[in-house]
Each structure stands twice: as structure tokens, then as C-alpha cells.
PDB file of C-alpha atoms in Angstrom:
ATOM      1  CA  MET M   9     213.132 171.036 -13.783  1.00 95.00           C
ATOM      2  CA  LYS M  10     214.224 169.226 -10.656  1.00 98.00           C
ATOM      3  CA  SER M  11     217.542 166.938 -10.864  1.00 98.00           C
ATOM      4  CA  ILE M  12     217.528 163.227  -9.028  1.00 98.00           C
ATOM      5  CA  LEU M  13     220.730 160.891  -9.145  1.00 98.00           C
ATOM      6  CA  CYS M  14     220.238 157.514  -8.764  1.00 98.00           C
ATOM      7  CA  PHE M  15     223.565 156.039  -7.395  1.00 98.00           C
ATOM      8  CA  GLY M  16     223.611 152.571  -7.165  1.00 98.00           C
ATOM      9  CA  ASP M  17     224.816 149.042  -8.270  1.00 98.00           C
ATOM     10  CA  SER M  18     223.313 146.119 -10.988  1.00 97.00           C
ATOM     11  CA  LEU M  19     219.778 146.761  -8.795  1.00 98.00           C
ATOM     12  CA  THR M  20     220.415 150.355 -10.092  1.00 98.00           C
ATOM     13  CA  TRP M  21     221.336 149.659 -13.550  1.00 98.00           C
ATOM     14  CA  GLY M  22     218.903 147.249 -14.072  1.00 98.00           C
ATOM     15  CA  TYR M  23     220.379 143.667 -14.255  1.00 97.00           C
ATOM     16  CA  ASN M  24     217.751 140.995 -15.356  1.00 97.00           C
ATOM     17  CA  PRO M  25     218.251 137.477 -13.131  1.00 94.00           C
ATOM     18  CA  ASN M  26     216.145 135.942 -15.959  1.00 93.00           C
ATOM     19  CA  ASN M  27     218.653 136.377 -18.524  1.00 93.00           C
ATOM     20  CA  ALA M  28     221.898 138.184 -17.218  1.00 92.00           C
ATOM     21  CA  GLN M  29     221.397 141.205 -19.915  1.00 97.00           C
ATOM     22  CA  ARG M  30     219.335 144.901 -19.196  1.00 98.00           C
ATOM     23  CA  HIS M  31     216.501 145.506 -18.290  1.00 98.00           C
ATOM     24  CA  ASP M  32     215.302 148.313 -21.038  1.00 97.00           C
ATOM     25  CA  TYR M  33     214.617 152.111 -20.272  1.00 97.00           C
ATOM     26  CA  GLU M  34     210.966 151.777 -19.237  1.00 96.00           C
ATOM     27  CA  THR M  35     211.430 148.767 -17.004  1.00 97.00           C
ATOM     28  CA  ARG M  36     214.211 149.430 -14.682  1.00 98.00           C
ATOM     29  CA  TRP M  37     213.153 151.268 -11.689  1.00 98.00           C
ATOM     30  CA  PRO M  38     214.890 155.053 -12.734  1.00 98.00           C
ATOM     31  CA  GLY M  39     213.481 155.149 -16.152  1.00 98.00           C
ATOM     32  CA  ALA M  40     210.044 153.740 -14.618  1.00 98.00           C
ATOM     33  CA  MET M  41     210.552 156.510 -12.075  1.00 98.00           C
ATOM     34  CA  GLN M  42     211.122 159.182 -14.692  1.00 98.00           C
ATOM     35  CA  ARG M  43     207.866 158.145 -16.764  1.00 98.00           C
ATOM     36  CA  ILE M  44     206.040 158.733 -13.171  1.00 98.00           C
ATOM     37  CA  LEU M  45     207.564 161.930 -12.190  1.00 98.00           C
ATOM     38  CA  GLY M  46     207.284 163.013 -15.798  1.00 97.00           C
ATOM     39  CA  ASP M  47     208.545 166.513 -17.791  1.00 96.00           C
ATOM     40  CA  HIS M  48     209.380 168.328 -14.144  1.00 97.00           C
ATOM     41  CA  TYR M  49     211.542 165.789 -13.114  1.00 98.00           C
ATOM     42  CA  GLN M  50     215.243 164.696 -14.736  1.00 98.00           C
ATOM     43  CA  VAL M  51     216.360 160.986 -13.123  1.00 98.00           C
ATOM     44  CA  ILE M  52     220.179 160.678 -14.015  1.00 98.00           C
ATOM     45  CA  GLU M  53     221.117 156.795 -13.776  1.00 98.00           C
ATOM     46  CA  ALA M  54     224.270 156.045 -12.358  1.00 98.00           C
ATOM     47  CA  GLY M  55     224.110 152.238 -11.805  1.00 98.00           C
ATOM     48  CA  LEU M  56     227.235 149.863 -11.993  1.00 97.00           C
ATOM     49  CA  ASN M  57     227.008 146.257 -11.607  1.00 96.00           C
ATOM     50  CA  GLY M  58     229.305 145.255  -8.815  1.00 95.00           C
ATOM     51  CA  ARG M  59     230.023 148.392  -7.040  1.00 97.00           C
ATOM     52  CA  THR M  60     230.200 148.577  -3.343  1.00 97.00           C
ATOM     53  CA  THR M  61     230.153 151.226  -0.910  1.00 98.00           C
ATOM     54  CA  ILE M  62     234.023 151.548   0.154  1.00 97.00           C
ATOM     55  CA  HIS M  63     235.871 148.389  -1.809  1.00 95.00           C
ATOM     56  CA  ASP M  64     238.067 147.837  -4.630  1.00 93.00           C
ATOM     57  CA  ASP M  65     236.744 144.575  -6.221  1.00 89.00           C
ATOM     58  CA  PRO M  66     240.658 143.280  -7.980  1.00 84.00           C
ATOM     59  CA  TYR M  67     237.837 139.855  -8.665  1.00 82.00           C
ATOM     60  CA  ILE M  68     236.198 142.108 -11.291  1.00 83.00           C
ATOM     61  CA  ASN M  69     237.634 146.027 -12.083  1.00 78.00           C
ATOM     62  CA  GLY M  70     239.622 146.873  -8.549  1.00 67.00           C
ATOM     63  CA  GLN M  71     238.654 150.538  -7.779  1.00 85.00           C
ATOM     64  CA  MET M  72     236.452 151.045 -10.455  1.00 89.00           C
ATOM     65  CA  GLN M  73     234.163 149.383  -8.297  1.00 94.00           C
ATOM     66  CA  ASN M  74     234.755 151.630  -5.388  1.00 97.00           C
ATOM     67  CA  GLY M  75     231.400 153.939  -4.124  1.00 97.00           C
ATOM     68  CA  VAL M  76     233.265 156.300  -2.827  1.00 97.00           C
ATOM     69  CA  ALA M  77     235.800 156.688  -4.514  1.00 97.00           C
ATOM     70  CA  TYR M  78     233.737 157.663  -8.207  1.00 97.00           C
ATOM     71  CA  LEU M  79     230.793 159.334  -5.932  1.00 98.00           C
ATOM     72  CA  PRO M  80     232.503 162.824  -6.257  1.00 98.00           C
ATOM     73  CA  VAL M  81     232.563 162.591 -10.600  1.00 97.00           C
ATOM     74  CA  TYR M  82     228.459 161.880 -10.899  1.00 98.00           C
ATOM     75  CA  LEU M  83     228.287 164.548  -8.046  1.00 98.00           C
ATOM     76  CA  GLU M  84     230.206 167.032 -10.099  1.00 98.00           C
ATOM     77  CA  SER M  85     229.398 166.214 -13.526  1.00 98.00           C
ATOM     78  CA  ASN M  86     225.361 166.583 -12.991  1.00 98.00           C
ATOM     79  CA  LEU M  87     225.285 169.823 -10.676  1.00 97.00           C
ATOM     80  CA  PRO M  88     223.262 171.043  -9.412  1.00 98.00           C
ATOM     81  CA  LEU M  89     221.138 167.656  -8.006  1.00 98.00           C
ATOM     82  CA  ASP M  90     218.252 168.211  -5.946  1.00 98.00           C
ATOM     83  CA  LEU M  91     218.099 165.210  -4.607  1.00 98.00           C
ATOM     84  CA  VAL M  92     220.797 161.827  -4.592  1.00 98.00           C
ATOM     85  CA  THR M  93     219.507 158.186  -3.985  1.00 98.00           C
ATOM     86  CA  ILE M  94     221.751 155.583  -2.739  1.00 98.00           C
ATOM     87  CA  MET M  95     221.080 151.743  -2.760  1.00 98.00           C
ATOM     88  CA  LEU M  96     224.431 149.880  -2.704  1.00 98.00           C
ATOM     89  CA  GLY M  97     225.332 147.318  -0.193  1.00 98.00           C
ATOM     90  CA  THR M  98     224.427 143.930  -1.563  1.00 97.00           C
ATOM     91  CA  ASN M  99     227.717 143.862  -3.104  1.00 96.00           C
ATOM     92  CA  ASP M 100     229.823 144.456   0.147  1.00 96.00           C
ATOM     93  CA  LEU M 101     227.880 141.466   1.413  1.00 95.00           C
ATOM     94  CA  LYS M 102     229.872 139.157  -1.339  1.00 93.00           C
ATOM     95  CA  SER M 103     232.005 136.962   1.043  1.00 88.00           C
ATOM     96  CA  ARG M 104     235.568 138.058   0.073  1.00 88.00           C
ATOM     97  CA  PHE M 105     234.641 141.352   1.668  1.00 92.00           C
ATOM     98  CA  ASN M 106     234.168 139.847   5.027  1.00 89.00           C
ATOM     99  CA  CYS M 107     231.737 142.640   6.258  1.00 94.00           C
ATOM    100  CA  THR M 108     229.509 142.328   9.057  1.00 96.00           C
ATOM    101  CA  PRO M 109     225.873 144.628   8.600  1.00 97.00           C
ATOM    102  CA  SER M 110     227.578 147.133  10.499  1.00 97.00           C
ATOM    103  CA  ASP M 111     230.832 147.070   8.290  1.00 97.00           C
ATOM    104  CA  ILE M 112     228.269 148.145   5.241  1.00 98.00           C
ATOM    105  CA  ALA M 113     226.430 150.675   7.321  1.00 98.00           C
ATOM    106  CA  GLN M 114     229.478 152.683   7.939  1.00 98.00           C
ATOM    107  CA  GLY M 115     230.431 152.147   4.032  1.00 98.00           C
ATOM    108  CA  VAL M 116     227.113 153.629   3.194  1.00 98.00           C
ATOM    109  CA  ALA M 117     227.521 156.473   5.897  1.00 98.00           C
ATOM    110  CA  SER M 118     230.973 157.617   3.943  1.00 98.00           C
ATOM    111  CA  LEU M 119     228.885 158.096   0.820  1.00 98.00           C
ATOM    112  CA  VAL M 120     225.967 160.210   2.508  1.00 98.00           C
ATOM    113  CA  ARG M 121     228.841 162.554   3.762  1.00 98.00           C
ATOM    114  CA  LYS M 122     230.041 162.851   0.455  1.00 98.00           C
ATOM    115  CA  VAL M 123     226.952 163.987  -0.859  1.00 98.00           C
ATOM    116  CA  LEU M 124     226.123 166.166   1.830  1.00 98.00           C
ATOM    117  CA  THR M 125     229.555 168.425   2.060  1.00 98.00           C
ATOM    118  CA  SER M 126     229.829 168.186  -1.687  1.00 97.00           C
ATOM    119  CA  GLY M 127     227.719 171.731  -2.576  1.00 97.00           C
ATOM    120  CA  CYS M 128     226.170 169.895  -5.917  1.00 98.00           C
ATOM    121  CA  GLY M 129     222.638 171.305  -4.486  1.00 98.00           C
ATOM    122  CA  PRO M 130     221.273 174.075  -6.340  1.00 97.00           C
ATOM    123  CA  ASN M 131     223.041 177.586  -5.742  1.00 97.00           C
ATOM    124  CA  GLY M 132     226.432 175.542  -3.604  1.00 97.00           C
ATOM    125  CA  SER M 133     223.847 173.936  -1.230  1.00 98.00           C
ATOM    126  CA  ALA M 134     223.872 170.310  -0.511  1.00 97.00           C
ATOM    127  CA  PRO M 135     221.400 167.929  -2.199  1.00 98.00           C
ATOM    128  CA  LYS M 136     219.304 166.133   0.071  1.00 98.00           C
ATOM    129  CA  VAL M 137     219.318 162.221   0.004  1.00 98.00           C
ATOM    130  CA  LEU M 138     217.447 158.893   0.059  1.00 98.00           C
ATOM    131  CA  LEU M 139     218.925 156.093   1.284  1.00 98.00           C
ATOM    132  CA  LEU M 140     217.754 153.095   0.416  1.00 98.00           C
ATOM    133  CA  SER M 141     218.677 149.900   2.009  1.00 98.00           C
ATOM    134  CA  PRO M 142     218.477 147.012  -1.057  1.00 98.00           C
ATOM    135  CA  PRO M 143     215.998 144.152  -0.871  1.00 97.00           C
ATOM    136  CA  HIS M 144     217.449 140.972   1.018  1.00 96.00           C
ATOM    137  CA  LEU M 145     219.076 138.172  -0.569  1.00 92.00           C
ATOM    138  CA  GLY M 146     217.042 135.422  -1.261  1.00 86.00           C
ATOM    139  CA  SER M 147     217.810 131.487  -2.305  1.00 78.00           C
ATOM    140  CA  THR M 148     221.119 132.090  -3.883  1.00 66.00           C
ATOM    141  CA  GLU M 149     221.963 129.328  -6.751  1.00 65.00           C
ATOM    142  CA  HIS M 150     224.763 128.070  -8.811  1.00 67.00           C
ATOM    143  CA  PHE M 151     227.829 130.938  -9.629  1.00 69.00           C
ATOM    144  CA  MET M 152     225.480 133.050  -7.085  1.00 70.00           C
ATOM    145  CA  ASP M 153     225.888 131.266  -4.292  1.00 65.00           C
ATOM    146  CA  VAL M 154     229.736 130.718  -4.602  1.00 73.00           C
ATOM    147  CA  VAL M 155     229.550 134.379  -4.413  1.00 79.00           C
ATOM    148  CA  PHE M 156     227.490 135.065  -1.693  1.00 80.00           C
ATOM    149  CA  ASP M 157     228.107 132.201   0.286  1.00 77.00           C
ATOM    150  CA  GLY M 158     225.026 132.262   2.658  1.00 75.00           C
ATOM    151  CA  LYS M 159     224.694 135.886   3.468  1.00 82.00           C
ATOM    152  CA  ALA M 160     220.941 136.149   3.021  1.00 82.00           C
ATOM    153  CA  GLU M 161     220.828 136.764   6.775  1.00 88.00           C
ATOM    154  CA  ASP M 162     223.082 139.276   7.280  1.00 92.00           C
ATOM    155  CA  SER M 163     221.179 141.060   4.542  1.00 94.00           C
ATOM    156  CA  THR M 164     217.799 141.267   6.413  1.00 96.00           C
ATOM    157  CA  GLU M 165     220.009 143.548   9.155  1.00 97.00           C
ATOM    158  CA  LEU M 166     220.459 145.989   6.639  1.00 98.00           C
ATOM    159  CA  ALA M 167     217.689 147.557   6.924  1.00 98.00           C
ATOM    160  CA  ASP M 168     218.026 148.926  10.479  1.00 98.00           C
ATOM    161  CA  HIS M 169     221.808 149.784  10.111  1.00 98.00           C
ATOM    162  CA  TYR M 170     220.497 152.070   7.487  1.00 98.00           C
ATOM    163  CA  GLN M 171     218.088 153.498   9.021  1.00 98.00           C
ATOM    164  CA  THR M 172     220.234 153.924  12.454  1.00 98.00           C
ATOM    165  CA  VAL M 173     222.900 156.478   9.610  1.00 98.00           C
ATOM    166  CA  ALA M 174     219.733 157.974   8.106  1.00 98.00           C
ATOM    167  CA  GLU M 175     218.479 159.166  11.341  1.00 98.00           C
ATOM    168  CA  PHE M 176     222.147 160.370  12.329  1.00 98.00           C
ATOM    169  CA  TYR M 177     223.030 162.341   9.435  1.00 98.00           C
ATOM    170  CA  LYS M 178     218.810 163.830   9.160  1.00 98.00           C
ATOM    171  CA  VAL M 179     218.962 162.311   5.885  1.00 98.00           C
ATOM    172  CA  GLU M 180     215.510 160.681   3.812  1.00 98.00           C
ATOM    173  CA  PHE M 181     215.506 156.417   4.197  1.00 98.00           C
ATOM    174  CA  PHE M 182     213.718 153.550   2.557  1.00 98.00           C
ATOM    175  CA  ASP M 183     213.731 149.909   2.989  1.00 98.00           C
ATOM    176  CA  THR M 184     212.690 148.781  -0.533  1.00 98.00           C
ATOM    177  CA  ALA M 185     212.762 145.162   0.708  1.00 98.00           C
ATOM    178  CA  SER M 186     209.746 146.085   2.580  1.00 98.00           C
ATOM    179  CA  ILE M 187     207.946 145.986  -1.213  1.00 98.00           C
ATOM    180  CA  VAL M 188     209.789 143.774  -3.511  1.00 98.00           C
ATOM    181  CA  LYS M 189     211.744 140.546  -3.084  1.00 96.00           C
ATOM    182  CA  ALA M 190     214.808 139.557  -5.215  1.00 95.00           C
ATOM    183  CA  ALA M 191     214.040 136.928  -8.060  1.00 94.00           C
ATOM    184  CA  HIS M 192     212.927 133.822  -7.245  1.00 90.00           C
ATOM    185  CA  GLY M 193     215.743 131.339  -7.677  1.00 84.00           C
ATOM    186  CA  GLU M 194     218.629 133.720  -8.699  1.00 88.00           C
ATOM    187  CA  GLY M 195     218.172 135.266  -5.229  1.00 90.00           C
ATOM    188  CA  VAL M 196     219.666 138.810  -6.040  1.00 93.00           C
ATOM    189  CA  HIS M 197     218.235 141.136  -8.507  1.00 95.00           C
ATOM    190  CA  LEU M 198     214.850 142.448  -9.410  1.00 97.00           C
ATOM    191  CA  ASP M 199     212.567 140.723 -12.116  1.00 97.00           C
ATOM    192  CA  GLU M 200     210.338 143.318 -14.274  1.00 98.00           C
ATOM    193  CA  GLN M 201     207.534 143.803 -11.697  1.00 98.00           C
ATOM    194  CA  ALA M 202     209.949 144.725  -8.654  1.00 98.00           C
ATOM    195  CA  ASN M 203     211.549 147.066 -10.753  1.00 98.00           C
ATOM    196  CA  LEU M 204     208.045 148.773 -11.574  1.00 98.00           C
ATOM    197  CA  THR M 205     206.874 148.658  -8.196  1.00 98.00           C
ATOM    198  CA  LEU M 206     210.070 150.080  -6.829  1.00 98.00           C
ATOM    199  CA  ALA M 207     209.544 152.783  -9.310  1.00 98.00           C
ATOM    200  CA  SER M 208     206.150 153.232  -8.386  1.00 98.00           C
ATOM    201  CA  ALA M 209     207.037 153.648  -4.534  1.00 98.00           C
ATOM    202  CA  LEU M 210     209.935 155.989  -5.336  1.00 98.00           C
ATOM    203  CA  ALA M 211     208.477 158.215  -7.433  1.00 98.00           C
ATOM    204  CA  ASP M 212     206.008 159.005  -4.575  1.00 98.00           C
ATOM    205  CA  ARG M 213     208.255 159.737  -1.499  1.00 98.00           C
ATOM    206  CA  VAL M 214     210.318 161.679  -4.175  1.00 98.00           C
ATOM    207  CA  GLN M 215     207.959 163.723  -4.813  1.00 98.00           C
ATOM    208  CA  ARG M 216     206.877 164.120  -1.588  1.00 97.00           C
ATOM    209  CA  ILE M 217     210.862 165.149  -0.929  1.00 98.00           C
ATOM    210  CA  LEU M 218     211.212 167.808  -3.298  1.00 97.00           C
ATOM    211  CA  THR M 219     207.915 169.785  -3.139  1.00 90.00           C
TER     212      THR M 219
END
């Protein structure tokens, strides 16, 4: 059985933009991907609302939102892992962090290094990595507009920077914005159909990586 850790934020957790609740397991993309992949794969969900690449968030739970601080816990507690998917960066766009796309990519690079030096793969090797650049921010409204404060354009630059990181570390890369968009109106999270579309595309990529 191949084990896949899906490490991310609310986009991986399955935040539903229509009601601020959580998509059910069969709808959110890791669960939908598990259904597509079948019994020879184990998909492990590791999404958390508000998670950043490397930043503590005093507006939420402080260090709990810091991806690089908590990634080793998930790696160690779920080893051996064949593959780790990483989709973070959207929360780093929040105006309070004052990050450029380059800054965010450097944060993502820290996460990739953590996986590649973890020894948490089969027989003490490194797990493979699939780096995912997140969907672009859409037209945000209400509180989301306050939180992200005009960062939509910056979000469109992440994919190029992430691809550079992936090439440098020789890991797999996929631009999710090439196939899905944030929910109309809410502008940040994925609706049901976007989750299912992403699950299908990533299942295909995972199979190619692990076979």
C-alpha cells in the first residue's frame, strides 16, 4: 500500500465557501482522491484552516498555524510515507504578513527541505514530494476582502515561483490554478465541483509518480 500525506490549509481541510462549514469526506479533494485511487493507496488528510508556510499567526492560534513547525509531527507520526503533497501559500498572502510571492516561495522551499531531509519514506529514505501552487484568489468580499486586501494579483505569481522551487529541489510540481478557480463571490475556497476536479487530476498525477 502506498501512503500519501496531504499537507495544507483550509483548501485541503475542505472549507465550504457556501456555508463556512466543511465539505464531507467524499467531496473534499483528499477524500475524493482516495476513492479514485482505491485500496492500494492510503490518503492521509493533514489540512488546517489558516495554516501558513512558516509564520505564526497571532490573530488565530499563534504557532499552531505555522506549517514548518508542525510538518515534522505529521511526517514522523505517519511514516513510512511514499509521497507528501504540499499546498500552502494562500494564507501567507494575508495583508498582515506583508509577504511578496518570492517570500512565500521561500517559505514553501523550507517545507520541501523538511520532507526531503526527514528520512520518513520507505526504509528511511525521503518521501517523494508533489508541490502544488494554490488556486488564485478571486474577487473577495466582506471579511475576506479585509483579510487579503487586494492580494489577488500576487496570488497569480505564485505558480512560477513554486515551479522554480520544484525544479531546484527536483520534486514534482502542479499548478492547481490551471484547472480550478476559487468560488465565485467568496474568492478564496473551492466549491464541490472544484474539489472533485482537483481530486481527479491529482489522482492521475499521484499514480504516475508512484508507479
